[in-house]
Short mmCIF file of C-alpha atoms in Angstrom, two decimals:
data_model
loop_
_atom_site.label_atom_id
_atom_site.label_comp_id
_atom_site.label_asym_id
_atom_site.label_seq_id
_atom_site.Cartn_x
_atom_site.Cartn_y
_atom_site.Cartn_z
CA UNK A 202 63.35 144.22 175.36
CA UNK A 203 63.41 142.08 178.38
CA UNK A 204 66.87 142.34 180.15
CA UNK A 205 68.53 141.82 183.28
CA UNK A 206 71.01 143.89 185.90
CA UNK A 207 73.86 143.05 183.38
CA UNK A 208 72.35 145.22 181.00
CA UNK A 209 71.96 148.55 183.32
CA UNK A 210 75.58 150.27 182.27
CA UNK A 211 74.31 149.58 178.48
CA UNK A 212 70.12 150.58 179.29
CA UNK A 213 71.86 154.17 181.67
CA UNK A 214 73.90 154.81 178.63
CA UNK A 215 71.04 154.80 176.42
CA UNK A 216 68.42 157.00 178.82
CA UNK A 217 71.59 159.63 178.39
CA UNK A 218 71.84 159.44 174.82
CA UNK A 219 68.47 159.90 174.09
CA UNK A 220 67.97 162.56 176.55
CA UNK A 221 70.45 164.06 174.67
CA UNK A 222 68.67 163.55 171.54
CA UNK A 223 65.83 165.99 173.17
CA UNK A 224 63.91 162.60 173.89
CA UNK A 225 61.91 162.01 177.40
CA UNK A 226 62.61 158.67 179.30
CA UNK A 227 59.71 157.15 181.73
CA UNK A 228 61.20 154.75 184.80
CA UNK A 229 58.34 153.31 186.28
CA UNK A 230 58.48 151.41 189.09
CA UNK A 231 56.33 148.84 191.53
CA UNK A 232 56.21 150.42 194.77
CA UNK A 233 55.92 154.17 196.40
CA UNK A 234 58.26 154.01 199.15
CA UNK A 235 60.60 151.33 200.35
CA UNK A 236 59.88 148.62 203.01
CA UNK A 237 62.18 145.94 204.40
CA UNK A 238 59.46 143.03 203.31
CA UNK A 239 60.16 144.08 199.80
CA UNK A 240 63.56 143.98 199.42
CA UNK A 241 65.08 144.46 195.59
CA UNK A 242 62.00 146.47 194.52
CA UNK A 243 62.19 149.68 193.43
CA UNK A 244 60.71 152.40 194.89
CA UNK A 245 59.74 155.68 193.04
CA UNK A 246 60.51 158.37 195.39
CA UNK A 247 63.81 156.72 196.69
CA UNK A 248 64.93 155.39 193.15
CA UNK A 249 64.13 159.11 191.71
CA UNK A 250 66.44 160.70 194.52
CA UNK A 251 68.87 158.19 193.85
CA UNK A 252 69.14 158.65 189.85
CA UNK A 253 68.50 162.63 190.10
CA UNK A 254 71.81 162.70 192.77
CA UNK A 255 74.23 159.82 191.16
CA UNK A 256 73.18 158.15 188.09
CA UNK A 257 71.95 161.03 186.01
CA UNK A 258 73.06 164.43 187.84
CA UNK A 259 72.91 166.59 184.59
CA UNK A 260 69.46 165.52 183.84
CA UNK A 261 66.38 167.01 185.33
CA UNK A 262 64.56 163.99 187.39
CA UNK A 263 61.00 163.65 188.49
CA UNK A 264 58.53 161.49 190.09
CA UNK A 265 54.95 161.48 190.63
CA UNK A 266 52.96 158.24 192.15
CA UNK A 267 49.20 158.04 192.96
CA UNK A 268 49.33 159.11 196.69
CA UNK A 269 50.41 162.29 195.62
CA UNK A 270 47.38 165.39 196.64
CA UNK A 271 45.90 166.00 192.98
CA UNK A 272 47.33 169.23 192.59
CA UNK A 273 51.23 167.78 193.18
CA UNK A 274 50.41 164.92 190.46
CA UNK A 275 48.81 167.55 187.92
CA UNK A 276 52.47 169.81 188.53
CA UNK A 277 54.63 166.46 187.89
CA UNK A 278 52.87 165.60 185.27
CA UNK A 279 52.74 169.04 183.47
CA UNK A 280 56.71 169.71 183.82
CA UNK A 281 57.32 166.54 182.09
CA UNK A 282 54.80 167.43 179.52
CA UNK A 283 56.39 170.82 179.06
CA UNK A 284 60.05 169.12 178.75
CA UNK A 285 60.97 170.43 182.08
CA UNK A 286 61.96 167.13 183.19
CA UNK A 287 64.04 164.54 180.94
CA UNK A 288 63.19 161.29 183.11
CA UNK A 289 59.95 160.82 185.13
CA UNK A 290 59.78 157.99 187.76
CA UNK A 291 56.50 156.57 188.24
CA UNK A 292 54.03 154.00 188.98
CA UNK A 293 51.09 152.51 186.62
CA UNK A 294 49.48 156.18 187.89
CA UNK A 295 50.68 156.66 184.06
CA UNK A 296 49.37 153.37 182.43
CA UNK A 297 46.43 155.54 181.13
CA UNK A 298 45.06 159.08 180.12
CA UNK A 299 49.10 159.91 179.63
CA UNK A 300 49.92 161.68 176.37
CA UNK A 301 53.64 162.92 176.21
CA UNK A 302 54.42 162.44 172.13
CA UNK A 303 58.29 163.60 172.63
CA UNK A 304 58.44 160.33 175.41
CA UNK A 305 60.47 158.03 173.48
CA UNK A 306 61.58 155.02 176.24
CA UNK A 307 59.65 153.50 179.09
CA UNK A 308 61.86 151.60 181.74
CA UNK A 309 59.99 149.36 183.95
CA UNK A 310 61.69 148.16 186.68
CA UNK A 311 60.91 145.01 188.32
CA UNK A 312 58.65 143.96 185.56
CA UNK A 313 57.99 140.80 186.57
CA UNK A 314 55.72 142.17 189.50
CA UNK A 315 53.07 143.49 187.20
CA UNK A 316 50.53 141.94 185.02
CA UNK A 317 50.96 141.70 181.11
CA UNK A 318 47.97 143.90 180.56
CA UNK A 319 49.62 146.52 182.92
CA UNK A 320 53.00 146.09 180.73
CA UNK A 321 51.32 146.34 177.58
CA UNK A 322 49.30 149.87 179.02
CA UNK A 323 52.58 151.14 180.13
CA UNK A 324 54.10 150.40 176.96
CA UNK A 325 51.73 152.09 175.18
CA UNK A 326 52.52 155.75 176.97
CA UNK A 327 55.27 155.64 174.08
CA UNK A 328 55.72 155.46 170.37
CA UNK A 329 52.90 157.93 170.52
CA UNK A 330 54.99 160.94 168.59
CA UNK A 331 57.00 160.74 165.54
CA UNK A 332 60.54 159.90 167.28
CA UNK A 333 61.33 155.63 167.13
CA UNK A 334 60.41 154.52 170.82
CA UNK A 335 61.48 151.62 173.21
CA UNK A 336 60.38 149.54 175.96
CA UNK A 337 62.67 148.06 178.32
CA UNK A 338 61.54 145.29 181.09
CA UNK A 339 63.97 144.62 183.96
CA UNK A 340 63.86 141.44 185.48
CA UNK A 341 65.66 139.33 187.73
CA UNK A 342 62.67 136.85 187.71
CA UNK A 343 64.21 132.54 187.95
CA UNK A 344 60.87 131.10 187.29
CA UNK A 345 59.95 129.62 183.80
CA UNK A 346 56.51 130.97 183.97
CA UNK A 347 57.50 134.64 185.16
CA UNK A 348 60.09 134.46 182.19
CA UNK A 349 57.66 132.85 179.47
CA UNK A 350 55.34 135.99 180.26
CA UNK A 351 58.08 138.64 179.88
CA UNK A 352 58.81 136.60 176.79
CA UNK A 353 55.48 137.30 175.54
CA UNK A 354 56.03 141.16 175.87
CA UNK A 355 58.53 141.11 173.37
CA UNK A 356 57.32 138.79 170.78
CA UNK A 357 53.97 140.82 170.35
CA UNK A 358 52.18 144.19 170.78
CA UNK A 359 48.84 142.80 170.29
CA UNK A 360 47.27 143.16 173.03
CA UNK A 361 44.20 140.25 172.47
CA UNK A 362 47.19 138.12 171.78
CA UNK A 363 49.31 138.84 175.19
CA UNK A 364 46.12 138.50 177.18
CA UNK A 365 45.53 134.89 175.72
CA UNK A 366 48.47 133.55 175.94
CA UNK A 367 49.15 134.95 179.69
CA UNK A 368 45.54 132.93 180.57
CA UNK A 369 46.80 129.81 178.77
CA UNK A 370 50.20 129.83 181.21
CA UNK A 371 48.79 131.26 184.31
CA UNK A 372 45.21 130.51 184.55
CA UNK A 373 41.73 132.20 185.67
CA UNK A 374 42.43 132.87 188.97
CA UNK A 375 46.46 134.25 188.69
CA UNK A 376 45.27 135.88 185.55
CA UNK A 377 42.60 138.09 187.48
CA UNK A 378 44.96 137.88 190.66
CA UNK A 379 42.97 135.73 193.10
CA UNK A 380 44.03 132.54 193.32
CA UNK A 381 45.08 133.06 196.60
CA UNK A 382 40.77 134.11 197.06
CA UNK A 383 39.36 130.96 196.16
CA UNK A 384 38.73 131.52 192.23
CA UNK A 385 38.58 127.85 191.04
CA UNK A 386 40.05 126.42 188.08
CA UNK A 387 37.37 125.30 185.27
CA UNK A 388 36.66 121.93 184.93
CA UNK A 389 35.36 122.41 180.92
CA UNK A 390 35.34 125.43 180.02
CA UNK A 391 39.02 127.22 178.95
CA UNK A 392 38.95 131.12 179.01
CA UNK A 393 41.71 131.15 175.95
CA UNK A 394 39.46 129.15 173.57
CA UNK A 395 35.93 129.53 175.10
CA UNK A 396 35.76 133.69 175.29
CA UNK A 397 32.88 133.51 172.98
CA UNK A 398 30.43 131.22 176.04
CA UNK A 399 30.81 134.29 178.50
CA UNK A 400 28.20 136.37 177.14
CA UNK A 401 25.92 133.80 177.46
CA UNK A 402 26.72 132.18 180.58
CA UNK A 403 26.46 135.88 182.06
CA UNK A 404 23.14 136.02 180.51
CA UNK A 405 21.71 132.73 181.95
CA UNK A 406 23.46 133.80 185.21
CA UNK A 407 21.30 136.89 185.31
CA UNK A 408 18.12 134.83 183.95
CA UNK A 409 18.43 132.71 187.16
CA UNK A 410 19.12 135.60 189.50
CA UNK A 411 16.08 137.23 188.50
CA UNK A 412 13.82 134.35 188.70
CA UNK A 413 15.65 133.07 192.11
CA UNK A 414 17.79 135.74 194.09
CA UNK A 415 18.45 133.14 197.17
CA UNK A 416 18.84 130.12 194.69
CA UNK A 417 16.55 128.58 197.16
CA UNK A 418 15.18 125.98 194.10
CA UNK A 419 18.40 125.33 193.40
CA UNK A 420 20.72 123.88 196.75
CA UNK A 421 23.12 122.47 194.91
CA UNK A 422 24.49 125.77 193.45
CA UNK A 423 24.07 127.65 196.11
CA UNK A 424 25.90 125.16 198.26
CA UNK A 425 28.55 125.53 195.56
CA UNK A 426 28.23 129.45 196.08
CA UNK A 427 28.54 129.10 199.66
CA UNK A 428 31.64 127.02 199.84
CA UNK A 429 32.90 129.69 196.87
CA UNK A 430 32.77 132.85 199.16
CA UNK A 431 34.06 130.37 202.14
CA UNK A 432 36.95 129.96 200.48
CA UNK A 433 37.47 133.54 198.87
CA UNK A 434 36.92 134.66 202.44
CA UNK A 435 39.56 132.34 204.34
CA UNK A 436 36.91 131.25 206.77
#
């Protein structure tokens, strides 16, 4: 479900209930610690402090996040796989090699700020036991491509499927988040339709590589190359 602040009383009520159903709730969220330049983002070890203190004070609250010593992740991680913790507040440190069967929700907050194949990992941390599972996406996203995406979340768990349509609306280079380094846009090719060419264009890549490391025989690409890195490198 994709859903906005208007739906937190409702989406609060819920994490209770089914914490009270025995059922584990994962909050995951796009930052580690608050800064100023990020206002409106959560951020897991203030947002678990603040739900632990106010929003959920009967429930036991953790957090782990991938700047955490190895030892201090393994101990979060453990206690919420031992139901010693009802909610855990994270970041994609969870997305994979997480297997808690009694986990029954995922929250993401901000879900806008993370890439459809990162939503569709995170989502897939539950439904993994026998208990019915959820997934809900907070967003306070205005733009029509930000929303089409979330869109795409709920209308499909296949994951081929969500990573086709997210290339179709945003493109090579926002799909593999680069556009801002110079990936261009193809001029024939289109990565939705054409996934089938890559192997080979890889291969013939590789063939010319091997045959002509400098592209010296060839100026024309390698002036194309060198304007490519140019670009990717601001210069």
């Amino acid at each position: 479900f994709v859903v906005g602040e208007d739906m937190r009383p409702r989406i609060d009520a819920f994490v209770r209930r089914l914490a009270g159903a025995g059922r584990q709730v994962y909050i995951v969220c796009p930052r580690v610690e608050d800064n100023d330049d990020a206002q409106g983002l959560r951020a897991v070890e203030e947002y678990a402090a603040r739900l632990g203190a106010k929003t959920f004070p009967d429930l036991r609250v953790g957090w782990v996040h991938g700047r955490l010593k190895g030892k201090d992740k393994e101990t979060a991680m453990r206690a919420f796989a031992a139901h010693e913790l009802d909610i855990l507040v994270a970041t994609t440190v969870i997305e994979v090699g997480v297997n808690v069967p009694n986990a029954a929700l995922m929250v993401v907050e901000n879900a806008d700020r993370f890439g459809l194949s990162a939503l569709h990992q995170l989502r897939g941390r539950v439904g993994r036991g026998a208990h019915k599972s959820y997934c809900v996406l907070f967003s306070e996203a205005q733009g029509e491509t930000a929303r089409a995406r979330l869109k795409i979340m709920g209308e499909t768990g296949d994951g081929f499927a969500i990573a086709e349509r997210d290339l179709a609306l945003r493109g090579p280079g926002d799909f593999f988040g680069q556009r801002q380094h110079g990936l261009p846009d193809l001029k024939i090719a289109d990565l939705a339709t054409d996934m089938h060419v890559l192997p080979e264009a890889a291969e013939a890549a590789q063939t010319l590589l091997a045959a002509d490391f400098t592209l010296a025989g060839h100026p024309g690409l390698r002036a194309a190359v060198a304007r490519l890195f140019a670009s990717a490198s601001g210069v």
